[in-house]
mmCIF file of C-alpha atoms (C1' of nucleotides) in Angstrom:
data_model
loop_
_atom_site.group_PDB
_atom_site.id
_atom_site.type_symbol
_atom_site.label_atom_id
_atom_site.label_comp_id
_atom_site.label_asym_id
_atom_site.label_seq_id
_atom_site.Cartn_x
_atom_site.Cartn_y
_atom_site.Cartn_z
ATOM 1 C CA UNK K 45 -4.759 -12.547 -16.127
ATOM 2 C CA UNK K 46 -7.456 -10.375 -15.773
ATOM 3 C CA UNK K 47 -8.214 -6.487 -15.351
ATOM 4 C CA UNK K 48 -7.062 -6.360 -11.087
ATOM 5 C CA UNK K 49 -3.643 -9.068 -11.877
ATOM 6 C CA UNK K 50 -3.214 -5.522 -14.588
ATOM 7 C CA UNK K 51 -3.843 -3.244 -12.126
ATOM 8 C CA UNK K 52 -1.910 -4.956 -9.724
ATOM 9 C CA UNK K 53 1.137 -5.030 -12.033
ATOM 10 C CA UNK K 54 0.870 -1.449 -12.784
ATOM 11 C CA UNK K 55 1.081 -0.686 -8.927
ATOM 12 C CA UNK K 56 4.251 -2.800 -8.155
ATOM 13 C CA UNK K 57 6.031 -1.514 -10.960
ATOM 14 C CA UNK K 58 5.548 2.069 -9.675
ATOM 15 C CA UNK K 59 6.397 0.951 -6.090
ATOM 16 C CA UNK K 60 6.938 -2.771 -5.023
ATOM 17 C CA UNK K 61 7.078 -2.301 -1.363
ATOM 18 C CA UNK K 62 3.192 -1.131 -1.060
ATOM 19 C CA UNK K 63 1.889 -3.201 1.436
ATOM 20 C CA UNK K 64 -0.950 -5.638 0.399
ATOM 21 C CA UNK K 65 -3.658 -3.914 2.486
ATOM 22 C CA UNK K 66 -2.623 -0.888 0.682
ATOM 23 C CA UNK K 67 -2.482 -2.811 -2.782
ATOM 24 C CA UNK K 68 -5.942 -4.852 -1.560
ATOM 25 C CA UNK K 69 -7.986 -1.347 -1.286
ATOM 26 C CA UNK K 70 -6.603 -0.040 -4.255
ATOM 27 C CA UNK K 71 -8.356 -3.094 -6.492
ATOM 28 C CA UNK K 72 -11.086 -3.898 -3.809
ATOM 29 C CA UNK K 73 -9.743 -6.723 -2.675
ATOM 30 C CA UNK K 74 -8.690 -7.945 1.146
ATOM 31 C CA UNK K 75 -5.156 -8.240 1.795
ATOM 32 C CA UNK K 76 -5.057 -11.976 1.732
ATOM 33 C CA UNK K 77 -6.772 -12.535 -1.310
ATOM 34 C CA UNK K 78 -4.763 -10.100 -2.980
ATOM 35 C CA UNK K 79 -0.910 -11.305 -1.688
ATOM 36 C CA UNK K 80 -2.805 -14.692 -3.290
ATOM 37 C CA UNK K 81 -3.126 -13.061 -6.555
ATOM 38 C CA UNK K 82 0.828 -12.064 -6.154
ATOM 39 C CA UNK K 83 1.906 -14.857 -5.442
ATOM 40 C CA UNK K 84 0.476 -16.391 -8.271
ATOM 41 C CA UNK K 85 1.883 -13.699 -10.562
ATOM 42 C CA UNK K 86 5.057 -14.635 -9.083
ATOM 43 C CA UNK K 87 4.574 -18.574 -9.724
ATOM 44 C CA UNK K 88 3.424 -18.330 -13.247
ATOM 45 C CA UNK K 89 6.592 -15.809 -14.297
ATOM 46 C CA UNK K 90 4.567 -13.132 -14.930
ATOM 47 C CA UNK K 91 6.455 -11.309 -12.632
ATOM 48 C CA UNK K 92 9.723 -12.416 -13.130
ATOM 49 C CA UNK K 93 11.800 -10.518 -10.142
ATOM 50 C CA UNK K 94 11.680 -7.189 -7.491
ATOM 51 C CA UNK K 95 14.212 -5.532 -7.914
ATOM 52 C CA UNK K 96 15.454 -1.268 -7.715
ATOM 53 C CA UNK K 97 15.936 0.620 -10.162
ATOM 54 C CA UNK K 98 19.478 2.457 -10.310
ATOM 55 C CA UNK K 99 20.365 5.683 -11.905
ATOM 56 C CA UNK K 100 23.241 5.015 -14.398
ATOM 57 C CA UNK K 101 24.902 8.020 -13.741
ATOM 58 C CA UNK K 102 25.625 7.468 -9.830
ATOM 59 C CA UNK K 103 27.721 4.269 -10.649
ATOM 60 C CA UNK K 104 29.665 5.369 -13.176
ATOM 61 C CA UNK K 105 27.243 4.532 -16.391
ATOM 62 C CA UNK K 106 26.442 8.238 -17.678
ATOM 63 C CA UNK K 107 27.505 7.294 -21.489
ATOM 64 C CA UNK K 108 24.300 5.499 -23.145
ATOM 65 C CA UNK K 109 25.163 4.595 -26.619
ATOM 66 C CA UNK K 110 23.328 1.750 -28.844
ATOM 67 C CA UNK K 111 25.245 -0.078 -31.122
ATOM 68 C CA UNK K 112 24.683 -2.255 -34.190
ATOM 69 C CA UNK K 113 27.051 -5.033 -35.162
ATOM 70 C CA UNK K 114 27.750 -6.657 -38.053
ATOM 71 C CA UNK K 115 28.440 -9.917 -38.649
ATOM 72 C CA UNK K 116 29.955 -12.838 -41.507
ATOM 73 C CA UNK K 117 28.994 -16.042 -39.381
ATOM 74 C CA UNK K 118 26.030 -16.861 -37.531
ATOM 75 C CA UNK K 119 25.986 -15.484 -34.210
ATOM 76 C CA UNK K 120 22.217 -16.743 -33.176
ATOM 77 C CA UNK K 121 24.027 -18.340 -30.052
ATOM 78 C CA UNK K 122 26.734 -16.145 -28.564
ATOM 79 C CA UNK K 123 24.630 -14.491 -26.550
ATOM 80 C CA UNK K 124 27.414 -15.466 -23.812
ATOM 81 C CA UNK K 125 29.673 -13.927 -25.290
ATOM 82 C CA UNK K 126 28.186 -10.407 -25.370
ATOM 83 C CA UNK K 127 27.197 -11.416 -22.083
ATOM 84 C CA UNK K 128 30.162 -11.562 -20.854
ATOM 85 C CA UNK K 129 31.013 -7.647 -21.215
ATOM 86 C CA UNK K 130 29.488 -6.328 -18.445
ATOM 87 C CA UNK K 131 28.636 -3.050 -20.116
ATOM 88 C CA UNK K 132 25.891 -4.446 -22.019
ATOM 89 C CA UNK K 133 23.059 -3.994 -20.452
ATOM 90 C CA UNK K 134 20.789 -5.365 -23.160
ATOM 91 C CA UNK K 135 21.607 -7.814 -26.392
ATOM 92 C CA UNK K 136 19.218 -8.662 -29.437
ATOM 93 C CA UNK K 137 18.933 -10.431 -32.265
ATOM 94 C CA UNK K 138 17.631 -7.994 -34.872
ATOM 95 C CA UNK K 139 16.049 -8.467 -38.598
ATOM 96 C CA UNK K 140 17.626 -6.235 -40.815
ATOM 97 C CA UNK K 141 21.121 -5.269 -42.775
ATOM 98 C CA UNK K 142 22.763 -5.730 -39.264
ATOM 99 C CA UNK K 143 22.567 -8.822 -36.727
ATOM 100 C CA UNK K 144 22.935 -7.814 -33.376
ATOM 101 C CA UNK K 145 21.691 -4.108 -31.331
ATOM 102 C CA UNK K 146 23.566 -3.960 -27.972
ATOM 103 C CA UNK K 147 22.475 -1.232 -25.519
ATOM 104 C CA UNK K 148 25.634 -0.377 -23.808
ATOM 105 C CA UNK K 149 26.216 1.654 -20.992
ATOM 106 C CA UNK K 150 29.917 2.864 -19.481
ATOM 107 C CA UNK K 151 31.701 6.055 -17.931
ATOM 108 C CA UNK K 152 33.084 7.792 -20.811
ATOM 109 C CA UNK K 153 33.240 7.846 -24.491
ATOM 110 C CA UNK K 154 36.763 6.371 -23.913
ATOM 111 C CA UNK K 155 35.300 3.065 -22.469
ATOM 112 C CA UNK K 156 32.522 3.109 -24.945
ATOM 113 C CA UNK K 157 35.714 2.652 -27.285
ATOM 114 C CA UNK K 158 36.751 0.024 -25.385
ATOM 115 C CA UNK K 159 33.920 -2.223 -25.355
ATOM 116 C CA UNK K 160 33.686 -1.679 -29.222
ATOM 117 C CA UNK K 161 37.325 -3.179 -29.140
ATOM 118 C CA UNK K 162 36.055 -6.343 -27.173
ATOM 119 C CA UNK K 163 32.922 -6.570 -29.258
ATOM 120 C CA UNK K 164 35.020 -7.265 -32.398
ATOM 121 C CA UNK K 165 37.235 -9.819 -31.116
ATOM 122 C CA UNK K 166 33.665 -12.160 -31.048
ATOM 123 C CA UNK K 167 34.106 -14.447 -33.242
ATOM 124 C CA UNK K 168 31.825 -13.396 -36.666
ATOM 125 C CA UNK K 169 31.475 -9.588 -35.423
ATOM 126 C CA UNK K 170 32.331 -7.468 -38.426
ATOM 127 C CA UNK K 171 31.647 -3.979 -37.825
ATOM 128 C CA UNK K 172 29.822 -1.793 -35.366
ATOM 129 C CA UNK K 173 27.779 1.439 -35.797
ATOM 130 C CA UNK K 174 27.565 3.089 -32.427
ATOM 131 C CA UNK K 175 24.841 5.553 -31.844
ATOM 132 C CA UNK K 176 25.209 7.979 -28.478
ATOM 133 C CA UNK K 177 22.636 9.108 -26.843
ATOM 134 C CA UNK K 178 22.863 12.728 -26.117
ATOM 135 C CA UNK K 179 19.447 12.680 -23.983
ATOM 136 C CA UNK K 180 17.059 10.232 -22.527
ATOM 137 C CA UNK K 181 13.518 11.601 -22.911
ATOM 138 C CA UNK K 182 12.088 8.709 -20.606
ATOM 139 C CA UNK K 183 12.597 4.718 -19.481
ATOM 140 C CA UNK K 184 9.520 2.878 -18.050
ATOM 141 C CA UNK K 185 8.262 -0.210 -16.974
ATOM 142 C CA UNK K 186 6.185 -2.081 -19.763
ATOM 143 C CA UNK K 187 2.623 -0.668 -19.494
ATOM 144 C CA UNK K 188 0.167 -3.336 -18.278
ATOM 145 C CA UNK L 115 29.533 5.318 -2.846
ATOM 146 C CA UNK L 116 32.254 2.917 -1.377
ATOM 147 C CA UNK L 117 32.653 -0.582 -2.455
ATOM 148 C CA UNK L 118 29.950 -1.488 0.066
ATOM 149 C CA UNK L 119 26.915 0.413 -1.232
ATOM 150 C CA UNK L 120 27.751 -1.264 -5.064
ATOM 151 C CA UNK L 121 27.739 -4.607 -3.289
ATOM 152 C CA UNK L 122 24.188 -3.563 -1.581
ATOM 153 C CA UNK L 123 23.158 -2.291 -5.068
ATOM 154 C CA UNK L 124 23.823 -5.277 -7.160
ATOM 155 C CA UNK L 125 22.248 -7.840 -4.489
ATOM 156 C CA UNK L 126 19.097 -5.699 -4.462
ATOM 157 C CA UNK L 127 18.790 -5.290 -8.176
ATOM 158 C CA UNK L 128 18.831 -9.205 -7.925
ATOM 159 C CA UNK L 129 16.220 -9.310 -5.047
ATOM 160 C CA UNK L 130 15.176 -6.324 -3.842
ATOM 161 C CA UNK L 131 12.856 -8.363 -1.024
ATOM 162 C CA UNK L 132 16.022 -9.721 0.836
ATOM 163 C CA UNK L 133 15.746 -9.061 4.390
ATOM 164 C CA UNK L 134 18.626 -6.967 5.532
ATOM 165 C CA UNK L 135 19.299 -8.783 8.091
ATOM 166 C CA UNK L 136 20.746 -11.277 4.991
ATOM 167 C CA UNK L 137 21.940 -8.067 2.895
ATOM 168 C CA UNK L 138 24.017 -7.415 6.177
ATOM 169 C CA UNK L 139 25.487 -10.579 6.852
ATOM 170 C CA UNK L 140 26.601 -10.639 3.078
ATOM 171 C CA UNK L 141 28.491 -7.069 3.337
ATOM 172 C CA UNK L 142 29.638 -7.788 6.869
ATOM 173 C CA UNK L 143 27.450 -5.342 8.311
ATOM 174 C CA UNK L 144 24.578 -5.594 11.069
ATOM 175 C CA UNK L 145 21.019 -4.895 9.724
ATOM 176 C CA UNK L 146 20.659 -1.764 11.002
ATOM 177 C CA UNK L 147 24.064 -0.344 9.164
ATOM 178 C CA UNK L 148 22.479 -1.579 6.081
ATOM 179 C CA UNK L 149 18.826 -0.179 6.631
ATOM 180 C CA UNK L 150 20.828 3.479 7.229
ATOM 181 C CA UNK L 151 23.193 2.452 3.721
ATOM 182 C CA UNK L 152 19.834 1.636 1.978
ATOM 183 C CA UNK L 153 17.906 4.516 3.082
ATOM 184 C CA UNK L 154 20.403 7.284 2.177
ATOM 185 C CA UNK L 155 21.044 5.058 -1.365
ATOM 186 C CA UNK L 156 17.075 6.048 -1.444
ATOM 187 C CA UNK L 157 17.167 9.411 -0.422
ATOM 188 C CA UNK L 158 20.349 10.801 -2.677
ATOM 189 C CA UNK L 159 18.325 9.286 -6.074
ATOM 190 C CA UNK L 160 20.974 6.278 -6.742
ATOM 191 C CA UNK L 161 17.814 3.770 -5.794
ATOM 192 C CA UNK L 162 15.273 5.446 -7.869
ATOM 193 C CA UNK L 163 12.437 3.081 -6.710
ATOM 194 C CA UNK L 164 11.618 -0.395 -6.444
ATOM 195 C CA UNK L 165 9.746 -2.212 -8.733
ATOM 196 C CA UNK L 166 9.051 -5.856 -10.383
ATOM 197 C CA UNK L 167 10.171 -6.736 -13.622
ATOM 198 C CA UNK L 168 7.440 -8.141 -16.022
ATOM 199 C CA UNK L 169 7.588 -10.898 -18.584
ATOM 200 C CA UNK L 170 6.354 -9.123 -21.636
ATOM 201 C CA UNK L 171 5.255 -11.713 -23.817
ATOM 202 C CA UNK L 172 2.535 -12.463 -20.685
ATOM 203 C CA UNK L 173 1.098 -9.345 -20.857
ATOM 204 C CA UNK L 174 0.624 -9.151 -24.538
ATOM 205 C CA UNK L 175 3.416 -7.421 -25.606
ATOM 206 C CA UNK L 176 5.272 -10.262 -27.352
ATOM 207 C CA UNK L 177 6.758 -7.842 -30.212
ATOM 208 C CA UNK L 178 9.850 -6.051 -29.559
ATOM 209 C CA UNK L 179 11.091 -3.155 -32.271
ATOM 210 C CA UNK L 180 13.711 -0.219 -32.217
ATOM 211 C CA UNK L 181 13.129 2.881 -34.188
ATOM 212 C CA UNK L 182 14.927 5.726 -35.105
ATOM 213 C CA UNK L 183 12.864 7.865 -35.834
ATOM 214 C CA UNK L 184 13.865 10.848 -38.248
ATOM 215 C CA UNK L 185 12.950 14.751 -38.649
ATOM 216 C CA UNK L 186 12.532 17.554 -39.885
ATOM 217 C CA UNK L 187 12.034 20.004 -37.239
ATOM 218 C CA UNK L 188 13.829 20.348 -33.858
ATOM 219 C CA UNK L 189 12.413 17.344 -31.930
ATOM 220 C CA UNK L 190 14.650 18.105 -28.673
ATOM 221 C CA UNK L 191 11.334 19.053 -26.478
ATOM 222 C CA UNK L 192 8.640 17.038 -27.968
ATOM 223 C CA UNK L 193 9.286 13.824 -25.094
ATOM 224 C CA UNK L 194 5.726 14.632 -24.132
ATOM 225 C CA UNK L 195 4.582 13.831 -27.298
ATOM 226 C CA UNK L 196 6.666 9.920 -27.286
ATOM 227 C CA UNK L 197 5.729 9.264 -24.075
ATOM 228 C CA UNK L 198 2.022 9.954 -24.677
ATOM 229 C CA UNK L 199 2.429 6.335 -26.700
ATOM 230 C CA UNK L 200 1.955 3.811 -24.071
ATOM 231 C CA UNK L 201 3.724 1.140 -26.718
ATOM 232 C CA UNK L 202 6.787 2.957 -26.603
ATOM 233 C CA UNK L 203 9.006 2.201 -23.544
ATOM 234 C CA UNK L 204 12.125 4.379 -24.084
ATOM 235 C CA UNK L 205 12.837 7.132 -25.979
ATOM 236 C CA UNK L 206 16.151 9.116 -26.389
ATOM 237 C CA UNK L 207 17.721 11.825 -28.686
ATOM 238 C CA UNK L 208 20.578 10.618 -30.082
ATOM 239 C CA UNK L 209 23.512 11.927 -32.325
ATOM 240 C CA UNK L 210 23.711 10.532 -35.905
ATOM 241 C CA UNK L 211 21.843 10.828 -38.851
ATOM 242 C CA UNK L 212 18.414 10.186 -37.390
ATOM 243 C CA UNK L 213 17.300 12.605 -34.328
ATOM 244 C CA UNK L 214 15.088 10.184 -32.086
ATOM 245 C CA UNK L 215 15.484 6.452 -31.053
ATOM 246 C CA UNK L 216 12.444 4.487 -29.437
ATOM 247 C CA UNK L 217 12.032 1.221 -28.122
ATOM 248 C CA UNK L 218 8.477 -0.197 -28.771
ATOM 249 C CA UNK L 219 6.825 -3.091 -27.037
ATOM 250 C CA UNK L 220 3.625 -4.480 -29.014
ATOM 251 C CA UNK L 221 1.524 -8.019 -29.235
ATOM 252 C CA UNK L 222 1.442 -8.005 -32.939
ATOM 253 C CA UNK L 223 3.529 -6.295 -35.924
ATOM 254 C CA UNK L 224 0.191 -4.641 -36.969
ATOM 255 C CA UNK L 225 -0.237 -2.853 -34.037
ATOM 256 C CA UNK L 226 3.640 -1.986 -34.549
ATOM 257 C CA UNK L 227 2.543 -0.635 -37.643
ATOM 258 C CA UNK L 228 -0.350 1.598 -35.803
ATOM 259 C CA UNK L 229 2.434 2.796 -33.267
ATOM 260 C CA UNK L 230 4.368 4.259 -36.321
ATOM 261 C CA UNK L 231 1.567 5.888 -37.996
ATOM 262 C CA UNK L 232 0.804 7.619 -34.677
ATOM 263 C CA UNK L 233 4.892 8.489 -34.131
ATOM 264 C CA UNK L 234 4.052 10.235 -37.818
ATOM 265 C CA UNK L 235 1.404 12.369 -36.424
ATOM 266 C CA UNK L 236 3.822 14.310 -34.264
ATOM 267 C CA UNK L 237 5.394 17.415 -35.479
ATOM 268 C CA UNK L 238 8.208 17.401 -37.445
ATOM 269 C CA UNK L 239 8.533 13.531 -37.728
ATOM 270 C CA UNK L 240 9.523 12.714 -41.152
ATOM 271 C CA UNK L 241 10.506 9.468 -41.323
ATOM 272 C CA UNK L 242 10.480 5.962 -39.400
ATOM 273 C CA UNK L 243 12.945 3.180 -39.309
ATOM 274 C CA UNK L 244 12.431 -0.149 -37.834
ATOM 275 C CA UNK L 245 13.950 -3.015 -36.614
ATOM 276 C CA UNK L 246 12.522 -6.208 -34.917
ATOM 277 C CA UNK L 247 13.830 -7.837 -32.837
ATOM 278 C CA UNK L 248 13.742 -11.606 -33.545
ATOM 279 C CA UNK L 249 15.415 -13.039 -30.587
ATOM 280 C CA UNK L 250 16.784 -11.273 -26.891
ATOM 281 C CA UNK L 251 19.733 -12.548 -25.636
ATOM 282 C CA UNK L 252 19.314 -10.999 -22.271
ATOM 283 C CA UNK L 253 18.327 -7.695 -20.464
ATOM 284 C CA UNK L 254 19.566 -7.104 -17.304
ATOM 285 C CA UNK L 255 19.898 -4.366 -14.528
ATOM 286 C CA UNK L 256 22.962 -2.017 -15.508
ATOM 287 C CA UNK L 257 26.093 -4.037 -13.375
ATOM 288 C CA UNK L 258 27.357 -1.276 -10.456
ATOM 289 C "C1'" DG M 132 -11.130 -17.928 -5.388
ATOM 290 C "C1'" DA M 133 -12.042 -14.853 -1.311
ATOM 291 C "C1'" DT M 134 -12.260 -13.816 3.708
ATOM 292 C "C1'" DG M 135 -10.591 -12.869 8.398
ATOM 293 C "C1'" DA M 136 -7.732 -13.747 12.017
ATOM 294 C "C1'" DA M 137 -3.524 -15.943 14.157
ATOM 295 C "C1'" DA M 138 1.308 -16.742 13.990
ATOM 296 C "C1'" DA M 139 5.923 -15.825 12.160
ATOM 297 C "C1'" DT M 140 8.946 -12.573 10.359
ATOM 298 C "C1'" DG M 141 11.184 -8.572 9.248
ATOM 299 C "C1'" DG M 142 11.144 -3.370 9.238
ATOM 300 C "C1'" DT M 143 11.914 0.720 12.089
ATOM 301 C "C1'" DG M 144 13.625 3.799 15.514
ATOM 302 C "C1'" DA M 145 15.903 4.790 20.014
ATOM 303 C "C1'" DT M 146 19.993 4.365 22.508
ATOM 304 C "C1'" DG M 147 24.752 3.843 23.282
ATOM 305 C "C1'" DT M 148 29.639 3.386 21.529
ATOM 306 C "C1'" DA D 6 28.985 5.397 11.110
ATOM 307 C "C1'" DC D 7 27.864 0.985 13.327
ATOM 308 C "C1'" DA D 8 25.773 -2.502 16.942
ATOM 309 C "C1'" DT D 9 22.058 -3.904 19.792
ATOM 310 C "C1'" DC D 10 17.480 -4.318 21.180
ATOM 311 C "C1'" DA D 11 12.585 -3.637 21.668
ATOM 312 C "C1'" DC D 12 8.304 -2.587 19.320
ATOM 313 C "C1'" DC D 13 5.195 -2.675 15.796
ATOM 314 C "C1'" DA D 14 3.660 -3.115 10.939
ATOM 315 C "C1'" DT D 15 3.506 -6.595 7.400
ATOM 316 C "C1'" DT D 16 3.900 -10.848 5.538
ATOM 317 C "C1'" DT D 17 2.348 -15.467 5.447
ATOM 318 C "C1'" DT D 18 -0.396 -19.269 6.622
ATOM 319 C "C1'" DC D 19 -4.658 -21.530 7.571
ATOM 320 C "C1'" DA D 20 -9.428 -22.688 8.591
ATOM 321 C "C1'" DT D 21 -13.616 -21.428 6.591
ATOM 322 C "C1'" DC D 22 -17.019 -20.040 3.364
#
DNA sequence: GATGAAAATGGTGATGT
DNA sequence: ACATCACCATTTTCATC
């Protein structure tokens, strides 16, 4: 992991198609030595996937709301069942007066309601605090 | 945005290097169908690019905290200011009794504490709230 | 590790239905 | 809007340094 793997990184986030002669002059590097240091960033997990980025509001996901939930039991292992809703997009184990932040995306408000309704029939879940977001000042790749 | 495209959409957000001859064959379409689906998926802004996902902890960024972040003035057009914190990887305005939420990635909690202090420094922030995240269930591409 | 070139593969565009 | 095909850029591998 040194400076060109970061470099490298900070190039396919913004655009993972480049080609690797393209990618190879940007770090000084020849095309095979650099789709060598991929594929090694690949191997080792630093990379972890390609994949596209979607805009939320084209399929249907325009509501962003976080929410934190409350809990009596332990829930340090149902991440499966949060899992399972398919409008969480992101599930964590928090320190603080709550246990769980969610990151929830749906439709409408309606549906937002809806997956509150689910959330509490996990076993332990207590209470929610839902927090809409009313405008997303940016969402980026983990800087390198 | 028929049944087709959200099939093409959540393959890709799984592997966004699948041939499309592949992506084709799993939709029922011939690869050149589903290089024209893809391409106008591009071109109306529901693919907003392609990029790799990163493991965090390998690039020193191990620490994972939310923050609403409270004020005093009207924050609404201050994203500039967030965004000029590389640590910080999302920011929204939300509704509720604080005005901004944040998501910060950092290696250590004392360089959390230095991404506060500088969230402080902009205008009409009077207040910080954090919460760390001890464990992440999962994070995943939002499901078309 | 990096290089450079050869071989395999998939992207891209034209044409026709 | 889709299928087929031909061409070319890119990926991928390998011998070499």
């Amino acid at each position: 992991m040194d400076d060109v793997d970061r470099q490298l990184l900070a190039i396919l986030q913004q655009d993972a198609l480049r080609p690797y002669a393209e990618l190879g002059q940007a770090v000084g590097l020849s095309a095979g030595a650099t789709h060598e240091r991929v594929r090694k960033l690949r191997e080792r997990g630093v990379i972890r996937r390609t994949t596209i980025e979607v805009d939320p509001a084209a399929i249907g996901r325009g509501v962003l709301a976080f929410v934190m939930v409350d809990s009596t039991k332990w829930v340090g292992d149902s991440g499966d069942q949060f899992s399972a809703i398919p409008e969480i997009q992101e599930a964590h184990v928090i320190a603080g007066s709550a246990s769980i932040l969610v990151k929830v995306r749906t439709s409408t408000t309606e549906q937002l309601q809806d997956v509150l309704r689910r959330m509490y029939a996990i076993e332990g879940v207590s209470g929610t605090q839902a927090t809409v977001v009313l405008e997303t000042f940016f969402e980026r790749p983990v800087a390198p």
